[in-house]
Amino acid sequence: MALASGVRFAPRALLRPWALLRGTTLGRTEPAAGGGGDGARRFGSQRVLVEPDAASGVAVMKLRNPSNALSLELLTELVISLEKLENDKTFRGIILTSDCPRVFCAGLDLTEICGRNPAHCAEYWKAMQELWLRMYLSSLVLVAAINGACPAGGCIIALSCDCRVLADNPKYRIGLNETLLGIIAPFWLKDTYVNTIGHRASEQALQLGSLFPPAEALQVGLVDQVVPEDQVQSTALSEMARWLAVPDHARQLTKNMMRKATADRLLRQRDADTQNFVSFVCRDSIQKSLQAYLEKLRQRKG
Ligand SMILES: CCCCCCCCC/C=C/C(=O)SCCNC(=O)CCNC(=O)[C@H](O)C(C)(C)COP(=O)(O)OP(=O)(O)OC[C@H]1O[C@@H](n2cnc3c(N)ncnc32)[C@H](O)[C@@H]1OP(=O)(O)O
C-alpha cells in the first residue's frame, strides 16, 4: 500500500510468495456457512482458512496444519493469504487464530530441518524470514487470538502482530524456548522479543528458554490480554475495533516508524542470516539434539 510519504510497507520486491508456491491449493473460494454476498465468502488453502467480513473490513485467518507446525507449505500459504488481503482495499485488519485444538502454533516444523540437505534448510529459512517480514511490516492491523500453546516460532508469529489476546489456560504457554532445544534464536527474533518485553526480561527469558503461562505472560508484557477461552475471539474483535478506530494512514506510518529499523536489520543481511542458520542446524551435534527432541515429542504422544 502506497502511503502519503511514499513509504511502502511490506517490501514486495523482496517478498515473492508466488515463487515459493509449491504444491499448495490456495485460491479456492467457498461460501461461508449461511451464504451471503462477496463479504461472506471465505477462501483459503489446505492449511490456512480465511473468513472475510467485508462489512467490517476484518478477516479471520485460521491455521489448520497438524499442531500448526510451520511447514514450508504453511509458511507459503500464510504469506499468500496475507498478501491477498493486503492487496484488497476492503480489508483493514486480520485476526490470526488456530483451528487446531490446544495449539496456536508449535513453531518451526522440525521435520523441515531434521535430516534435510542444506539447500532445503536454506529454502525453509528464507520462507520463515519472508513471513516474519511481511507480518511485522504489514499495513493491516494484526491481532493474534491465541487459543493454544505458542512456543518458539509460534511466539514469533504472535509477536509480529500488533496485539495479542491469550486464552487463560495454564497449558497454553508462550515464549521463545529455543535454548532448551539446543538452538539459538537469531538476532531478529531476539530484537522482536526485546521490542515487546524489554531488554532485561528478554535476556532472562531467552537464556532460560522460558515458556510463560498466561498470568506471567501478561505480567511480562508478552500478551496484552488474558481472557477465558470462550472469550478469546470476542476480545480479539473488541481489540481490533480499538485499533481500527485510529485513521489508517497515521497508524500505519507510526507502525512503520516503530518497526522499520528492526526489519531493515534483517533485510540488510538476509543471505548471511540464512547461511548462519543453515551451517548451524546442519551441524552433526545440532542434528542429533533436534532428532532427540523430535523423538521425545513423538514418544510423549499416547
Ligand atoms: C545461528 C542461527 C541459529 C538459528 C537456530 C534456529 C532458531 C529458530 C527459531 C525457532 C525455533 C522453533 O520454533 S523450534 C520448535 C519449537 N517448538 C516446540 O518446542 C514445540 C514442541 N511441541 C510441543 O511442545 C507440543 O507438541 C505442543 C505444541 C504443545 C502440542 O502438544 P500436544 O500434546 O497437543 O501434541 P503432541 O502430541 O505433542 O504433538 C502432536 C504431533 O505434532 C508433532 N509436533 C509437535 N511440535 C512439532 C514441531 N515443532 N515440529 C514438528 N512436529 C511437531 C509431534 O511430534 C506429534 O507428531 P506425531 O506423533 O507424528 O503425530
Coordinates of N, CA, C and O and ligand atoms in Angstrom, one line a residue, residues 66-70 100-113 124-125 128 148-156 171 173 176-178 181-189 211 273 275-281 283 286 290 293-302, ligand 1:
P66 N -1.4 -29.8 11.1 CA -1.1 -30.6 12.3 C -0.2 -29.9 13.3 O 0.9 -29.5 12.9
S67 N -0.7 -29.6 14.5 CA -0.1 -28.9 15.5 C 0.3 -27.5 15.0 O 1.0 -26.7 15.7
N68 N -0.2 -27.1 13.9 CA 0.2 -25.8 13.3 C 1.7 -25.6 13.3 O 2.2 -24.5 13.5
A69 N 2.5 -26.7 13.1 CA 3.9 -26.6 13.0 C 4.1 -25.9 11.6 O 3.4 -26.1 10.6
L70 N 5.1 -25.0 11.6 CA 5.3 -24.1 10.4 C 6.1 -24.9 9.3 O 7.3 -24.7 9.2
C100 N -6.8 -25.5 15.3 CA -6.2 -26.8 15.8 C -6.4 -26.8 17.3 O -5.9 -25.9 18.0
P101 N -7.0 -27.9 17.9 CA -7.3 -27.8 19.3 C -6.0 -27.7 20.1 O -5.0 -28.4 19.9
R102 N -6.0 -26.9 21.1 CA -5.0 -26.7 22.1 C -3.7 -26.2 21.7 O -2.7 -26.0 22.5
V103 N -3.5 -26.0 20.3 CA -2.2 -25.5 19.9 C -2.5 -24.2 19.0 O -3.2 -24.4 18.0
F104 N -1.9 -23.1 19.3 CA -1.9 -22.0 18.4 C -0.9 -22.2 17.3 O -1.3 -22.2 16.1
C105 N 0.3 -22.5 17.6 CA 1.4 -22.8 16.6 C 2.5 -23.4 17.3 O 3.1 -22.8 18.3
A106 N 3.0 -24.6 16.9 CA 4.1 -25.4 17.5 C 5.4 -24.9 17.1 O 6.4 -25.4 17.5
G107 N 5.5 -23.8 16.3 CA 6.8 -23.2 16.0 C 7.3 -23.9 14.7 O 6.6 -24.5 13.9
L108 N 8.7 -23.8 14.5 CA 9.3 -24.4 13.3 C 8.8 -25.9 13.2 O 8.8 -26.6 14.2
D109 N 8.6 -26.3 12.0 CA 8.3 -27.7 11.8 C 9.7 -28.4 11.8 O 10.5 -28.2 10.8
L110 N 10.0 -29.1 12.8 CA 11.3 -29.7 13.0 C 11.6 -30.7 11.9 O 12.8 -30.9 11.6
T111 N 10.6 -31.3 11.3 CA 10.9 -32.2 10.2 C 11.4 -31.5 9.0 O 12.0 -32.1 8.1
E112 N 11.3 -30.2 8.9 CA 11.8 -29.4 7.8 C 13.3 -29.2 7.9 O 14.0 -28.7 7.0
I113 N 13.8 -29.4 9.1 CA 15.3 -29.1 9.3 C 16.0 -30.3 9.9 O 17.2 -30.2 10.2
Y124 N 13.8 -23.2 3.4 CA 12.9 -23.1 4.5 C 13.1 -21.9 5.3 O 12.1 -21.1 5.6
W125 N 14.3 -21.6 5.6 CA 14.6 -20.4 6.4 C 14.2 -19.1 5.7 O 13.7 -18.1 6.3
M128 N 10.7 -18.5 6.2 CA 10.4 -18.1 7.6 C 10.7 -16.6 7.7 O 9.9 -15.8 8.2
G148 N -4.2 -21.5 22.1 CA -3.5 -22.8 22.4 C -2.0 -22.5 22.7 O -1.6 -21.3 22.8
A149 N -1.2 -23.6 22.8 CA 0.2 -23.4 23.1 C 0.9 -22.6 22.0 O 0.6 -22.7 20.8
C150 N 1.9 -21.8 22.4 CA 2.5 -20.9 21.5 C 4.0 -20.8 21.7 O 4.6 -19.7 22.0
P151 N 4.8 -21.9 21.5 CA 6.2 -21.9 21.7 C 7.0 -21.4 20.5 O 6.5 -21.5 19.4
A152 N 8.2 -20.8 20.8 CA 9.2 -20.5 19.8 C 8.7 -19.8 18.5 O 8.2 -18.7 18.6
G153 N 8.8 -20.5 17.4 CA 8.3 -19.8 16.1 C 6.8 -19.4 16.3 O 6.4 -18.4 15.6
G154 N 6.0 -20.1 17.1 CA 4.6 -19.7 17.3 C 4.6 -18.4 18.0 O 3.7 -17.5 17.7
C155 N 5.5 -18.2 19.0 CA 5.6 -16.9 19.7 C 5.9 -15.8 18.8 O 5.4 -14.7 18.9
I156 N 6.8 -16.1 17.8 CA 7.3 -15.1 16.9 C 6.1 -14.6 16.0 O 6.0 -13.4 15.7
K171 N -2.0 -24.5 30.3 CA -1.3 -25.3 29.3 C -0.9 -24.5 28.1 O 0.0 -24.9 27.3
R173 N 1.2 -22.1 27.1 CA 2.3 -21.3 27.4 C 2.9 -20.7 26.2 O 2.8 -21.2 25.1
L176 N 9.9 -18.0 23.9 CA 11.0 -18.4 23.0 C 11.9 -19.5 23.7 O 12.7 -19.1 24.5
N177 N 11.6 -20.7 23.5 CA 12.2 -21.8 24.3 C 13.4 -22.4 23.5 O 13.8 -23.5 23.8
E178 N 13.9 -21.7 22.5 CA 15.0 -22.3 21.6 C 16.1 -22.9 22.4 O 16.6 -24.0 22.1
L181 N 16.1 -26.5 23.3 CA 16.3 -27.4 22.2 C 17.7 -27.4 21.7 O 18.1 -28.1 20.8
G182 N 18.6 -26.6 22.4 CA 20.0 -26.5 22.0 C 20.2 -25.6 20.8 O 21.3 -25.7 20.2
I183 N 19.2 -24.8 20.4 CA 19.4 -23.9 19.3 C 19.3 -22.5 19.8 O 18.9 -22.2 21.0
I184 N 19.6 -21.5 18.9 CA 19.7 -20.1 19.3 C 18.7 -19.3 18.5 O 18.7 -19.4 17.3
A185 N 18.0 -18.4 19.2 CA 17.1 -17.5 18.4 C 18.0 -16.6 17.6 O 18.9 -16.0 18.2
P186 N 17.7 -16.4 16.3 CA 18.5 -15.5 15.5 C 18.2 -14.0 16.0 O 17.3 -13.8 16.7
F187 N 19.1 -13.1 15.5 CA 19.0 -11.7 16.1 C 17.7 -11.1 15.9 O 17.2 -10.3 16.7
W188 N 17.0 -11.4 14.8 CA 15.7 -10.7 14.5 C 14.6 -11.2 15.4 O 13.6 -10.5 15.7
L189 N 14.7 -12.5 15.9 CA 13.7 -12.9 16.8 C 14.0 -12.3 18.2 O 13.1 -11.8 18.9
L211 N 9.0 -20.5 28.9 CA 7.6 -20.6 28.4 C 6.7 -20.1 29.4 O 6.6 -20.7 30.5
D273 N 22.2 -14.3 7.2 CA 21.4 -14.9 8.3 C 21.0 -16.3 7.8 O 21.0 -17.3 8.6
Q275 N 22.7 -18.2 5.7 CA 23.9 -19.0 5.8 C 24.2 -19.5 7.2 O 24.5 -20.6 7.5
N276 N 24.1 -18.5 8.2 CA 24.3 -18.9 9.6 C 23.3 -20.0 10.1 O 23.7 -20.9 10.7
F277 N 22.1 -19.8 9.7 CA 21.1 -20.8 10.1 C 21.4 -22.2 9.5 O 21.4 -23.1 10.3
V278 N 21.7 -22.2 8.2 CA 22.0 -23.5 7.6 C 23.2 -24.1 8.2 O 23.2 -25.3 8.5
S279 N 24.3 -23.4 8.3 CA 25.5 -24.0 8.8 C 25.3 -24.5 10.3 O 25.8 -25.5 10.7
F280 N 24.5 -23.7 11.0 CA 24.2 -24.1 12.4 C 23.4 -25.4 12.5 O 23.8 -26.3 13.1
V281 N 22.2 -25.4 11.8 CA 21.3 -26.5 12.0 C 21.9 -27.8 11.3 O 21.5 -28.9 11.7
R283 N 24.9 -28.8 11.5 CA 26.0 -29.4 12.3 C 25.5 -30.8 12.8 O 24.3 -30.9 13.3
I286 N 23.9 -30.5 16.3 CA 22.6 -29.9 16.4 C 21.6 -30.9 15.8 O 20.5 -31.0 16.3
L290 N 18.3 -32.1 17.7 CA 16.9 -31.9 17.2 C 16.2 -33.2 17.0 O 15.0 -33.3 17.3
Y293 N 15.0 -34.5 20.3 CA 13.8 -33.7 20.7 C 12.6 -34.2 20.0 O 11.5 -34.4 20.6
L294 N 12.7 -34.4 18.7 CA 11.5 -34.8 17.9 C 11.1 -36.2 18.4 O 9.9 -36.5 18.5
E295 N 12.0 -37.1 18.7 CA 11.7 -38.4 19.2 C 10.9 -38.3 20.5 O 10.0 -39.0 20.7
K296 N 11.4 -37.4 21.3 CA 10.8 -37.3 22.6 C 9.3 -36.8 22.5 O 8.4 -37.3 23.1
L297 N 9.1 -35.9 21.5 CA 7.8 -35.4 21.2 C 6.9 -36.5 20.8 O 5.7 -36.7 21.2
R298 N 7.5 -37.4 19.9 CA 6.7 -38.4 19.3 C 6.3 -39.5 20.3 O 5.2 -40.0 20.3
Q299 N 7.3 -39.8 21.2 CA 7.0 -40.8 22.3 C 6.0 -40.3 23.3 O 5.3 -41.1 23.9
R300 N 6.1 -39.0 23.6 CA 5.2 -38.4 24.6 C 3.8 -38.7 24.3 O 2.9 -38.8 25.1
K301 N 3.5 -38.7 23.0 CA 2.1 -38.9 22.5 C 1.7 -40.3 22.9 O 2.4 -41.3 22.8
G302 N 0.5 -40.4 23.3 CA -0.1 -41.7 23.6 C 0.6 -42.4 24.8 O 0.5 -42.2 25.9
Ligands
LIG1 C1 22.8 -19.2 14.4 C2 21.4 -19.3 13.9 C3 20.7 -20.4 14.6 C4 19.3 -20.4 14.3 C5 18.5 -21.5 15.0 C6 17.1 -21.6 14.7 C7 16.2 -20.8 15.5 C8 14.8 -20.9 15.1 C9 13.8 -20.3 15.9 C10 12.5 -21.1 16.1 C11 12.6 -22.3 16.6 C12 11.4 -23.2 16.8 O1 10.3 -22.9 16.5 S1 11.8 -24.7 17.3 C13 10.3 -25.6 17.5 C14 9.9 -25.3 19.0 N1 8.6 -26.0 19.3 C15 8.4 -26.7 20.3 O2 9.3 -26.9 21.2 C16 7.1 -27.3 20.4 C17 7.1 -28.7 20.6 N2 5.8 -29.3 20.7 C18 5.1 -29.3 21.8 O3 5.5 -28.8 22.9 C19 3.8 -29.9 21.7 O4 3.7 -30.7 20.6 C20 2.6 -28.9 21.6 C21 2.8 -27.9 20.5 C22 2.5 -28.1 23.0 C23 1.3 -29.7 21.3 O5 1.1 -30.7 22.3 P1 0.0 -31.8 22.0 O6 0.0 -32.7 23.3 O7 -1.3 -31.2 21.6 O8 0.5 -32.6 20.8 P2 1.8 -33.6 20.6 O9 1.2 -35.0 20.9 O10 2.9 -33.2 21.5 O11 2.2 -33.4 19.1 C24 1.4 -33.8 18.1 C25 2.3 -34.2 16.9 O12 2.9 -33.0 16.4 C26 4.3 -33.2 16.4 N3 5.0 -31.9 16.6 C27 4.8 -31.1 17.7 N4 5.5 -30.0 17.6 C28 6.2 -30.1 16.4 C29 7.2 -29.3 15.8 N5 7.6 -28.1 16.3 N6 7.7 -29.8 14.6 C30 7.4 -31.0 14.1 N7 6.5 -31.8 14.7 C31 5.9 -31.4 15.8 C32 4.6 -34.2 17.4 O13 5.8 -34.9 17.2 C33 3.4 -35.1 17.2 O14 3.6 -35.8 16.0 P3 3.1 -37.3 15.6 O15 3.5 -38.2 16.8 O16 3.8 -37.7 14.3 O17 1.6 -37.1 15.5

